[in-house]
XYZ file of N, CA and C in Angstrom:
750
model
N 114.431 93.148 175.325
C 115.735 93.162 174.663
C 116.649 92.089 175.160
N 117.726 91.735 174.329
C 118.544 90.673 174.751
C 119.430 91.113 175.894
N 119.634 90.223 176.859
C 120.603 90.506 177.857
C 122.064 90.543 177.203
N 122.836 91.365 177.587
C 124.274 91.454 177.014
C 124.925 90.238 177.362
N 125.534 89.618 176.278
C 126.326 88.319 176.436
C 127.580 88.509 177.318
N 127.737 87.485 178.104
C 128.985 87.571 178.950
C 130.193 87.636 178.047
N 131.142 88.518 178.461
C 132.435 88.551 177.787
C 133.170 87.227 177.765
N 133.749 86.907 176.684
C 134.583 85.642 176.633
C 135.917 85.902 175.863
N 136.954 85.282 176.460
C 138.125 85.350 175.642
C 138.526 84.056 175.056
N 138.397 83.903 173.798
C 138.486 82.749 173.014
C 139.987 82.543 172.431
N 140.683 81.542 172.847
C 142.107 81.268 172.397
C 142.111 80.327 171.226
N 142.611 80.921 170.120
C 142.687 80.163 168.834
C 144.071 79.852 168.434
N 144.398 78.692 168.386
C 145.699 78.203 167.897
C 145.624 77.799 166.434
N 146.424 78.558 165.562
C 146.255 78.267 164.156
C 147.524 78.230 163.403
N 147.521 77.558 162.365
C 148.675 77.365 161.510
C 149.160 78.739 160.982
N 150.453 79.107 160.887
C 151.042 80.350 160.520
C 150.489 80.858 159.276
N 150.119 79.932 158.336
C 149.776 80.279 156.968
C 148.293 81.042 157.036
N 147.712 81.016 158.232
C 146.393 81.647 158.349
C 146.467 83.030 158.964
N 147.630 83.603 159.258
C 147.783 84.740 160.076
C 146.982 85.958 159.381
N 147.174 86.255 158.166
C 146.415 87.438 157.669
C 144.931 87.308 157.533
N 144.494 86.106 157.091
C 143.063 85.794 156.977
C 142.319 85.866 158.210
N 142.932 85.155 159.267
C 142.177 85.182 160.514
C 142.193 86.523 161.241
N 143.199 87.433 160.949
C 143.181 88.767 161.527
C 142.112 89.507 160.839
N 141.889 89.281 159.650
C 140.796 90.028 158.855
C 139.457 89.655 159.506
N 139.358 88.209 159.602
C 138.089 87.619 160.150
C 137.715 88.197 161.617
N 138.884 88.360 162.387
C 138.639 88.938 163.723
C 137.960 90.204 163.729
N 138.272 91.046 162.596
C 137.559 92.372 162.569
C 136.089 92.171 162.245
N 135.798 91.122 161.411
C 134.371 90.818 161.042
C 133.660 90.315 162.137
N 134.364 89.464 162.966
C 133.632 88.712 164.087
C 133.224 89.692 165.248
N 133.909 90.879 165.291
C 133.597 91.863 166.379
C 132.069 92.329 166.204
N 131.780 92.350 164.864
C 130.384 92.755 164.562
C 129.362 91.764 164.954
N 129.699 90.484 164.756
C 128.826 89.366 164.996
C 128.803 89.029 166.432
N 129.812 89.022 167.271
C 129.845 88.664 168.598
C 130.847 89.602 169.340
N 130.229 90.766 169.658
C 131.001 91.839 170.320
C 131.444 91.449 171.649
N 130.878 90.518 172.200
C 131.330 90.036 173.535
C 132.631 89.113 173.572
N 132.994 88.732 172.303
C 134.133 87.758 172.250
C 135.406 88.510 171.906
N 136.338 88.140 172.666
C 137.809 88.716 172.309
C 138.580 87.456 171.866
N 139.033 87.551 170.499
C 139.794 86.521 169.997
C 141.339 86.712 170.321
N 141.860 85.698 170.944
C 143.372 85.726 171.207
C 144.072 84.692 170.309
N 144.798 85.055 169.360
C 145.483 84.056 168.408
C 146.764 83.745 168.813
N 147.255 82.433 168.573
C 148.491 82.023 168.603
C 148.799 81.251 167.372
N 149.606 81.919 166.512
C 150.061 81.457 165.187
C 151.415 80.852 165.220
N 151.440 79.582 164.707
C 152.948 78.874 164.655
C 152.843 77.709 163.676
N 153.855 76.980 163.626
C 153.780 75.758 162.825
C 152.791 74.704 163.639
N 152.210 73.935 162.828
C 151.131 73.072 163.382
C 151.745 72.159 164.415
N 152.841 71.616 164.173
C 153.619 70.741 165.067
C 153.936 71.278 166.436
N 154.362 72.700 166.367
C 154.648 73.398 167.584
C 153.409 73.610 168.355
N 152.313 74.068 167.667
C 151.015 74.163 168.302
C 150.518 72.951 169.020
N 150.550 71.811 168.295
C 150.218 70.509 168.862
C 150.910 70.354 170.207
N 152.232 70.506 170.184
C 153.063 70.241 171.384
C 152.600 71.105 172.524
N 152.407 72.373 172.198
C 151.942 73.355 173.274
C 150.658 72.853 173.914
N 149.665 72.495 172.992
C 148.363 71.871 173.471
C 148.590 70.675 174.460
N 149.429 69.764 173.987
C 149.804 68.566 174.832
C 150.304 68.914 176.055
N 151.180 69.900 176.099
C 151.772 70.396 177.437
C 150.949 71.218 178.199
N 149.691 71.415 177.866
C 148.667 72.079 178.716
C 148.372 73.547 178.416
N 148.841 74.027 177.311
C 148.476 75.475 176.976
C 147.008 75.654 176.839
N 146.553 76.812 177.297
C 145.135 77.076 177.107
C 144.773 77.185 175.641
N 143.827 76.429 175.060
C 143.426 76.689 173.805
C 142.102 76.150 173.648
N 141.258 76.985 172.911
C 139.681 76.698 172.704
C 139.451 76.136 171.410
N 140.202 76.587 170.377
C 140.048 76.200 168.936
C 141.431 75.907 168.403
N 141.525 74.787 167.661
C 142.774 74.443 167.019
C 142.522 74.252 165.501
N 143.286 74.967 164.692
C 143.287 74.789 163.241
C 144.650 74.464 162.827
N 144.842 73.240 162.258
C 146.205 72.837 161.804
C 146.203 72.693 160.243
N 147.397 72.869 159.674
C 147.629 72.809 158.314
C 147.682 71.431 157.729
N 147.442 70.417 158.590
C 147.349 69.012 158.025
C 146.669 68.217 159.099
N 145.993 67.074 158.608
C 145.296 66.241 159.567
C 146.184 65.739 160.554
N 147.454 65.464 160.335
C 148.353 64.679 161.178
C 148.417 65.285 162.661
N 148.520 66.635 162.772
C 148.625 67.167 164.157
C 147.204 67.118 164.868
N 146.116 67.294 164.119
C 144.868 67.131 164.814
C 144.569 65.672 165.119
N 144.956 64.696 164.212
C 144.816 63.309 164.524
C 145.472 62.936 165.903
N 146.584 63.493 166.186
C 147.425 63.203 167.393
C 146.646 63.610 168.555
N 145.608 64.449 168.541
C 144.955 64.957 169.737
C 143.436 64.511 169.842
N 143.157 63.587 168.802
C 141.760 63.267 168.621
C 141.549 61.800 169.128
N 140.662 61.598 170.181
C 140.583 60.318 170.818
C 139.758 59.332 169.844
N 139.149 59.836 168.763
C 138.409 59.016 167.895
C 139.353 58.280 166.977
N 140.586 58.749 166.895
C 141.713 58.057 166.167
C 142.483 57.143 167.012
N 142.765 55.852 166.612
C 143.612 55.007 167.389
C 145.050 55.192 166.903
N 145.921 54.393 167.393
C 147.365 54.512 166.993
C 147.663 54.418 165.542
N 146.867 53.578 164.831
C 146.978 53.472 163.308
C 146.400 54.751 162.711
N 145.436 55.352 163.393
C 144.954 56.546 162.808
C 145.658 57.858 163.127
N 146.756 57.650 163.794
C 147.670 58.823 164.200
C 147.689 59.311 165.494
N 146.945 58.637 166.361
C 146.969 59.072 167.792
C 147.694 58.049 168.611
N 149.068 58.026 168.491
C 149.854 57.028 169.206
C 149.696 57.101 170.689
N 149.579 58.299 171.219
C 149.619 58.511 172.715
C 148.226 58.472 173.317
N 147.164 58.216 172.522
C 145.853 58.122 173.115
C 145.448 59.433 173.685
N 145.828 60.532 173.063
C 145.506 61.756 173.650
C 143.958 62.145 173.367
N 143.362 62.915 174.264
C 141.936 63.294 174.188
C 141.671 64.706 174.422
N 142.095 65.586 173.380
C 141.800 67.005 173.554
C 140.678 67.536 172.685
N 140.402 66.834 171.700
C 139.372 67.364 170.774
C 137.886 67.079 171.299
N 137.119 68.157 171.254
C 135.692 67.814 171.566
C 135.016 67.066 170.398
N 134.580 65.905 170.706
C 134.132 64.954 169.650
C 132.769 65.611 169.065
N 132.739 65.480 167.781
C 131.546 66.056 167.031
C 131.785 67.385 166.541
N 133.027 67.945 166.826
C 133.203 69.496 166.390
C 134.235 69.471 165.219
N 134.968 68.319 164.975
C 136.023 68.436 164.071
C 135.501 68.527 162.615
N 136.037 69.404 161.812
C 135.687 69.674 160.390
C 136.976 69.823 159.559
N 136.786 69.502 158.230
C 137.822 69.919 157.376
C 137.417 71.428 156.880
N 138.270 72.329 157.358
C 137.799 73.803 157.179
C 138.243 74.213 155.754
N 139.441 73.974 155.420
C 140.012 74.667 154.108
C 140.823 73.672 153.400
N 141.039 73.986 152.090
C 142.101 73.184 151.285
C 143.085 74.192 150.720
N 144.314 73.925 150.921
C 145.337 74.781 150.155
C 145.774 73.963 148.943
N 146.451 74.664 148.017
C 146.855 73.900 146.795
C 148.491 73.976 146.742
N 148.958 72.828 146.169
C 150.470 72.710 146.000
C 150.757 73.383 144.665
N 151.379 74.587 144.701
C 151.505 75.490 143.498
C 152.828 75.542 142.942
N 153.042 75.484 141.720
C 154.230 75.771 140.904
C 154.315 77.300 140.673
N 155.269 77.882 141.446
C 155.331 79.384 141.283
C 156.688 79.772 140.631
N 156.580 80.882 139.913
C 157.797 81.360 139.125
C 158.120 82.723 139.565
N 159.340 83.197 139.341
C 159.760 84.510 139.561
C 159.131 85.425 138.549
N 159.210 86.840 138.873
C 158.692 87.788 137.901
C 159.183 87.687 136.573
N 158.225 87.654 135.551
C 158.606 87.438 134.152
C 158.831 86.017 133.742
N 158.824 85.147 134.694
C 158.947 83.616 134.380
C 160.026 83.377 133.261
N 161.268 83.698 133.769
C 162.454 83.763 132.658
C 162.567 82.324 131.880
N 162.206 81.149 132.504
C 162.385 79.900 131.793
C 160.992 79.520 131.178
N 160.064 80.477 131.206
C 158.807 80.273 130.562
C 158.191 78.846 130.914
N 158.178 78.517 132.173
C 157.596 77.146 132.668
C 156.088 77.411 132.903
N 155.325 76.578 132.289
C 153.773 76.815 132.404
C 153.138 75.641 133.028
N 153.757 74.590 133.276
C 153.092 73.388 133.851
C 154.040 72.463 134.703
N 153.501 71.560 135.460
C 154.191 70.663 136.151
C 154.869 69.664 135.068
N 154.073 69.331 134.001
C 154.696 68.441 132.978
C 155.964 69.091 132.369
N 155.973 70.430 132.213
C 157.214 71.068 131.623
C 158.328 70.971 132.772
N 157.869 71.171 134.038
C 158.987 71.126 134.977
C 159.550 69.719 135.057
N 158.705 68.675 135.018
C 159.377 67.384 135.104
C 160.316 67.055 133.906
N 159.828 67.677 132.762
C 160.795 67.355 131.579
C 162.047 68.240 131.723
N 161.938 69.450 132.235
C 163.055 70.322 132.403
C 164.073 69.719 133.473
N 163.496 69.282 134.505
C 164.357 68.597 135.531
C 165.114 67.378 134.992
N 164.353 66.649 134.170
C 165.154 65.430 133.640
C 166.285 65.814 132.603
N 165.995 66.917 131.885
C 167.082 67.204 130.935
C 168.009 68.279 131.430
N 167.924 68.599 132.798
C 168.842 69.444 133.345
C 168.691 70.974 133.102
N 167.547 71.409 132.519
C 167.425 72.790 132.106
C 166.656 73.760 133.113
N 166.160 73.089 134.156
C 165.241 73.955 135.153
C 165.838 73.712 136.556
N 165.937 74.841 137.206
C 166.468 74.733 138.652
C 165.362 75.097 139.531
N 164.977 74.022 140.396
C 163.847 74.062 141.268
C 164.178 74.249 142.717
N 163.441 75.071 143.448
C 163.447 75.133 144.867
C 162.261 74.383 145.401
N 162.605 73.622 146.453
C 161.591 72.758 147.141
C 161.823 72.576 148.599
N 160.852 72.232 149.404
C 161.017 72.124 150.819
C 161.702 70.740 151.173
N 162.431 70.744 152.275
C 163.170 69.647 152.845
C 162.117 68.433 153.005
N 162.657 67.250 153.073
C 161.726 66.005 153.281
C 161.085 66.014 154.651
N 161.523 66.885 155.639
C 160.785 66.824 156.883
C 159.703 67.906 157.097
N 159.500 68.650 155.969
C 158.333 69.690 156.107
C 157.282 69.238 155.048
N 156.022 69.462 155.390
C 154.853 68.958 154.524
C 155.032 69.386 153.050
N 155.412 70.655 152.825
C 155.545 71.051 151.381
C 156.588 70.262 150.567
N 157.579 69.921 151.295
C 158.698 69.002 150.645
C 158.103 67.578 150.461
N 157.293 67.075 151.412
C 156.670 65.752 151.280
C 155.677 65.753 150.111
N 154.924 66.814 149.972
C 153.929 66.902 148.700
C 154.751 66.969 147.432
N 155.915 67.745 147.485
C 156.892 67.712 146.306
C 157.352 66.381 145.889
N 157.664 65.562 146.958
C 158.241 64.189 146.765
C 157.193 63.313 146.058
N 155.892 63.575 146.531
C 154.772 62.744 145.868
C 154.628 63.213 144.464
N 154.768 64.480 144.119
C 154.754 64.870 142.720
C 155.900 64.241 141.826
N 157.058 64.183 142.508
C 158.155 63.446 141.810
C 157.818 62.085 141.485
N 157.268 61.375 142.481
C 156.915 60.010 142.344
C 155.884 59.799 141.220
N 154.867 60.751 141.213
C 153.911 60.683 140.252
C 154.440 60.719 138.804
N 155.587 61.598 138.548
C 156.271 61.793 137.359
C 157.446 60.644 137.122
N 157.648 59.806 138.196
C 158.714 58.872 138.173
C 160.043 59.479 138.095
N 160.235 60.582 138.743
C 161.566 61.325 138.920
C 162.268 60.836 140.136
N 163.533 60.605 140.054
C 164.390 60.160 141.024
C 165.053 61.355 141.715
N 164.506 61.654 142.893
C 165.003 62.913 143.699
C 166.479 62.894 143.892
N 167.008 61.754 144.367
C 168.463 61.824 144.548
C 169.254 61.998 143.374
N 168.862 61.481 142.281
C 169.676 61.654 140.941
C 169.508 63.131 140.595
N 168.323 63.734 140.794
C 168.219 65.210 140.419
C 169.014 66.084 141.321
N 168.977 65.775 142.667
C 169.902 66.517 143.512
C 171.305 66.363 143.068
N 171.816 65.203 142.848
C 173.178 65.010 142.322
C 173.545 65.755 141.003
N 172.437 65.859 140.208
C 172.566 66.657 138.926
C 172.631 68.110 139.252
N 172.270 68.555 140.463
C 172.382 69.908 140.668
C 171.176 70.801 140.285
N 170.044 70.220 139.957
C 168.843 71.033 139.557
C 167.856 71.248 140.670
N 168.253 70.742 141.952
C 167.372 71.013 143.067
C 168.169 71.843 144.092
N 167.295 72.711 144.823
C 167.790 73.435 146.018
C 166.656 73.355 147.039
N 167.071 73.247 148.382
C 166.120 73.055 149.365
C 165.869 74.171 150.319
N 164.707 74.340 150.891
C 164.356 75.263 151.926
C 163.957 74.491 153.108
N 164.276 75.159 154.392
C 163.808 74.434 155.578
C 162.343 74.655 155.903
N 161.675 75.487 155.163
C 160.186 75.696 155.322
C 159.740 76.417 154.059
N 158.388 76.440 153.985
C 157.770 76.988 152.787
C 158.072 78.528 152.541
N 158.405 79.253 153.561
C 158.727 80.611 153.352
C 160.038 80.786 152.810
N 161.126 79.819 153.158
C 162.426 79.939 152.480
C 162.352 79.641 151.060
N 161.476 78.712 150.651
C 161.332 78.285 149.237
C 160.654 79.470 148.538
N 159.745 80.156 149.145
C 159.051 81.261 148.482
C 159.981 82.319 148.256
N 160.910 82.648 149.242
C 161.873 83.712 149.016
C 162.860 83.399 147.806
N 163.298 82.162 147.876
C 164.192 81.751 146.674
C 163.588 82.090 145.271
N 162.283 81.851 145.309
C 161.530 82.138 143.979
C 161.455 83.717 143.874
N 161.009 84.337 144.826
C 160.871 85.821 144.804
C 162.148 86.519 144.326
N 163.257 85.971 144.848
C 164.656 86.542 144.479
C 165.158 86.132 143.190
N 164.369 85.285 142.527
C 164.795 84.653 141.279
C 166.117 83.916 141.322
N 166.432 83.393 142.525
C 167.498 82.540 142.783
C 167.353 81.222 142.093
N 166.012 80.735 141.743
C 165.717 79.602 141.020
C 164.783 79.991 139.885
N 164.518 78.987 139.162
C 163.593 79.155 137.855
C 162.154 78.978 138.367
N 161.974 78.134 139.494
C 160.536 78.041 139.966
C 160.699 77.332 141.263
N 159.630 77.281 141.999
C 159.542 76.552 143.359
C 158.232 75.989 143.457
N 158.116 75.025 144.358
C 156.850 74.364 144.701
C 156.523 74.778 146.128
N 155.485 75.493 146.288
C 154.982 76.186 147.473
C 153.458 76.056 147.531
N 152.842 76.573 148.579
C 151.367 76.599 148.614
C 150.870 77.898 147.852
N 149.586 77.681 147.325
C 148.878 78.828 146.630
C 148.823 80.052 147.629
N 148.703 79.868 148.760
C 148.601 80.974 149.660
C 149.843 81.792 149.907
N 151.012 80.946 150.001
C 152.338 81.618 150.019
C 152.568 82.469 148.796
N 152.226 81.877 147.654
C 152.484 82.476 146.320
C 151.651 83.810 146.308
N 150.486 83.783 146.723
C 149.588 84.944 146.868
C 150.315 85.989 147.706
N 150.682 85.675 148.934
C 151.226 86.660 149.998
C 152.522 87.220 149.277
N 153.305 86.497 148.558
C 154.553 86.991 147.954
C 154.286 87.714 146.640
N 153.035 87.641 146.123
C 152.823 88.309 144.771
C 153.481 87.522 143.661
N 153.622 86.158 143.830
C 154.264 85.351 142.785
C 153.166 84.843 141.830
N 153.451 84.588 140.554
C 152.676 83.944 139.622
C 152.667 82.418 139.825
N 151.436 81.903 139.930
C 151.325 80.483 139.948
C 150.976 80.033 138.502
N 151.823 79.140 138.002
C 151.545 78.609 136.632
C 150.812 77.268 136.592
N 150.799 76.587 137.667
C 150.099 75.260 137.660
C 149.822 74.864 139.187
N 148.705 74.226 139.340
C 148.488 73.636 140.758
C 148.355 72.082 140.734
N 148.833 71.373 141.685
C 148.852 69.946 141.644
C 147.464 69.488 141.832
N 147.112 68.386 141.268
C 145.850 67.779 141.529
C 146.041 66.862 142.727
N 144.753 66.438 143.214
C 144.810 65.459 144.335
C 145.475 64.141 143.858
N 145.381 63.693 142.609
C 145.943 62.525 142.121
C 147.439 62.561 142.221
N 148.033 63.777 142.032
C 149.440 64.020 142.042
C 150.096 63.898 143.486
N 149.408 64.563 144.395
C 150.008 64.565 145.724
C 149.010 64.623 146.971
N 147.879 64.228 146.745
C 146.818 64.166 147.784
C 146.415 65.670 147.994
N 145.362 65.750 148.856
C 144.831 67.111 149.108
C 145.519 67.673 150.402
N 145.647 69.006 150.426
C 146.223 69.782 151.556
C 145.097 70.325 152.434
N 144.772 69.501 153.347
C 143.503 69.754 154.138
C 143.904 70.427 155.508
N 143.107 71.508 155.861
C 143.322 72.160 157.192
C 142.088 71.784 158.100
N 142.257 70.901 158.998
C 141.110 70.513 159.913
C 141.126 71.567 161.067
N 139.831 71.692 161.602
C 139.702 72.589 162.716
C 138.745 71.813 163.689
N 138.938 72.186 164.991
C 138.166 71.487 165.974
C 138.100 72.396 167.217
N 136.995 72.268 168.047
C 136.944 72.811 169.279
C 137.668 71.772 170.295
N 138.448 72.424 171.181
C 139.046 71.585 172.212
C 138.241 71.589 173.462
N 138.453 70.531 174.277
C 137.580 70.383 175.532
C 137.999 71.495 176.470
N 137.032 72.137 177.137
C 137.335 73.262 178.037
C 136.040 73.912 178.609
N 136.277 75.014 179.165
C 134.931 75.804 179.700
C 134.524 76.677 178.837
N 134.945 76.757 177.481
C 134.397 77.717 176.528
C 133.908 77.138 175.267
N 133.378 75.924 175.458
C 133.091 75.070 174.198
C 132.038 75.743 173.371
N 131.005 76.379 173.998
C 129.900 76.887 173.222
C 130.405 78.215 172.494
N 131.122 79.012 173.014
C 131.646 80.192 172.327
C 132.696 79.670 171.099
N 133.301 78.614 171.351
C 134.317 78.115 170.474
C 133.468 77.494 169.283
N 132.440 76.813 169.556
C 131.685 76.258 168.556
C 130.928 77.246 167.606
N 130.598 78.396 168.270
C 130.031 79.504 167.461
C 131.074 80.134 166.508
N 132.239 80.230 166.982
C 133.414 80.818 166.243
C 133.680 79.812 164.934
N 133.709 78.568 165.364
C 133.973 77.569 164.278
C 132.881 77.607 163.306
N 131.730 77.710 163.665
C 130.613 77.824 162.693
C 130.716 79.101 161.807
N 131.126 80.199 162.491
C 131.320 81.408 161.704
C 132.475 81.266 160.565
N 133.515 80.561 160.932
C 134.565 80.316 159.981
C 134.009 79.572 158.719
N 132.872 78.963 158.747
C 132.339 78.298 157.585
C 131.360 79.121 156.792
N 131.103 80.316 157.338
C 130.072 81.121 156.639
C 130.667 81.697 155.418
N 129.779 82.204 154.447
C 130.246 82.882 153.195
C 131.155 84.037 153.493
N 130.904 84.765 154.468
C 131.556 86.001 154.874
C 133.144 85.632 155.071
N 133.320 84.641 155.991
C 134.719 84.127 156.313
C 135.431 83.404 155.063
N 134.506 82.567 154.368
C 135.096 81.901 153.333
C 135.613 82.843 152.201
N 134.993 83.934 152.054
C 135.340 85.040 151.118
C 136.758 85.550 151.397
N 137.029 85.740 152.602
C 138.287 86.119 153.045
C 139.378 85.025 152.874
N 139.119 83.819 153.189
C 140.002 82.732 152.867
C 140.333 82.649 151.442
N 139.323 82.615 150.621
C 139.354 82.448 149.237
C 140.273 83.581 148.576
N 140.209 84.732 149.164
C 140.882 85.904 148.568
C 142.505 85.684 148.655
N 142.880 84.875 149.514
C 144.452 84.584 149.517
C 144.832 83.153 148.865
N 143.842 82.501 148.219
C 144.261 81.125 147.623
C 143.800 79.930 148.417
N 143.086 80.132 149.504
C 142.553 78.841 150.126
C 141.217 78.573 149.277
N 140.756 77.258 149.453
C 139.434 76.932 148.856
C 138.671 76.192 149.914
N 137.352 76.039 149.700
C 136.576 75.319 150.669
C 136.982 73.860 150.654
N 137.264 73.197 151.732
C 137.594 71.794 151.792
C 136.420 70.850 151.270
């Protein structure tokens, strides 16, 4: 018979948008690796990166964009996003785990009957649509700016025309849509799912690039257990959980 595996406490730092899915996966993982206790720390990817830099214990890191992972990855030089030459990522373990989608979401009943980004662009230009979007300093706002650029829209002119309102994070934008304070909002597919909002269109990679969630094992004394967990996150069982809330396989 198999010797009982040593108990391991695995510390996983993950983007806040993964809270519900990773908690579900933790239940499944108990069956697979009963010796492993998963301890999660959910926050914005930038905050998590800073905590890791400052020496917080972390065995697996999953960020909502490559930027925060690049800053900890010694295989990236300054041009590749690692300006400080940090070396936290266990080389050979980094993967693109998930993709999120930049979604055009509408309030219940879709009062303005918006069904596409094309219609949104036209409505913004003629002043008939009121859009909620993220600030320029948050990723969802940056993706929205790329979509504007794709349509040749002038954000400053639209803001002056009063057809835009801003949120400091994606949750604020989601709330504005849920409360029907706006005609539509640009958020992530997963946020729309969590809030029960209808998604009428999703942006293509050509419009704003891909929203990639990288994951990696960080250097430390639990690398084997961490690699096993990262492998599990790529199984059909785990992917089914991720896909149920609007993520897709990267």
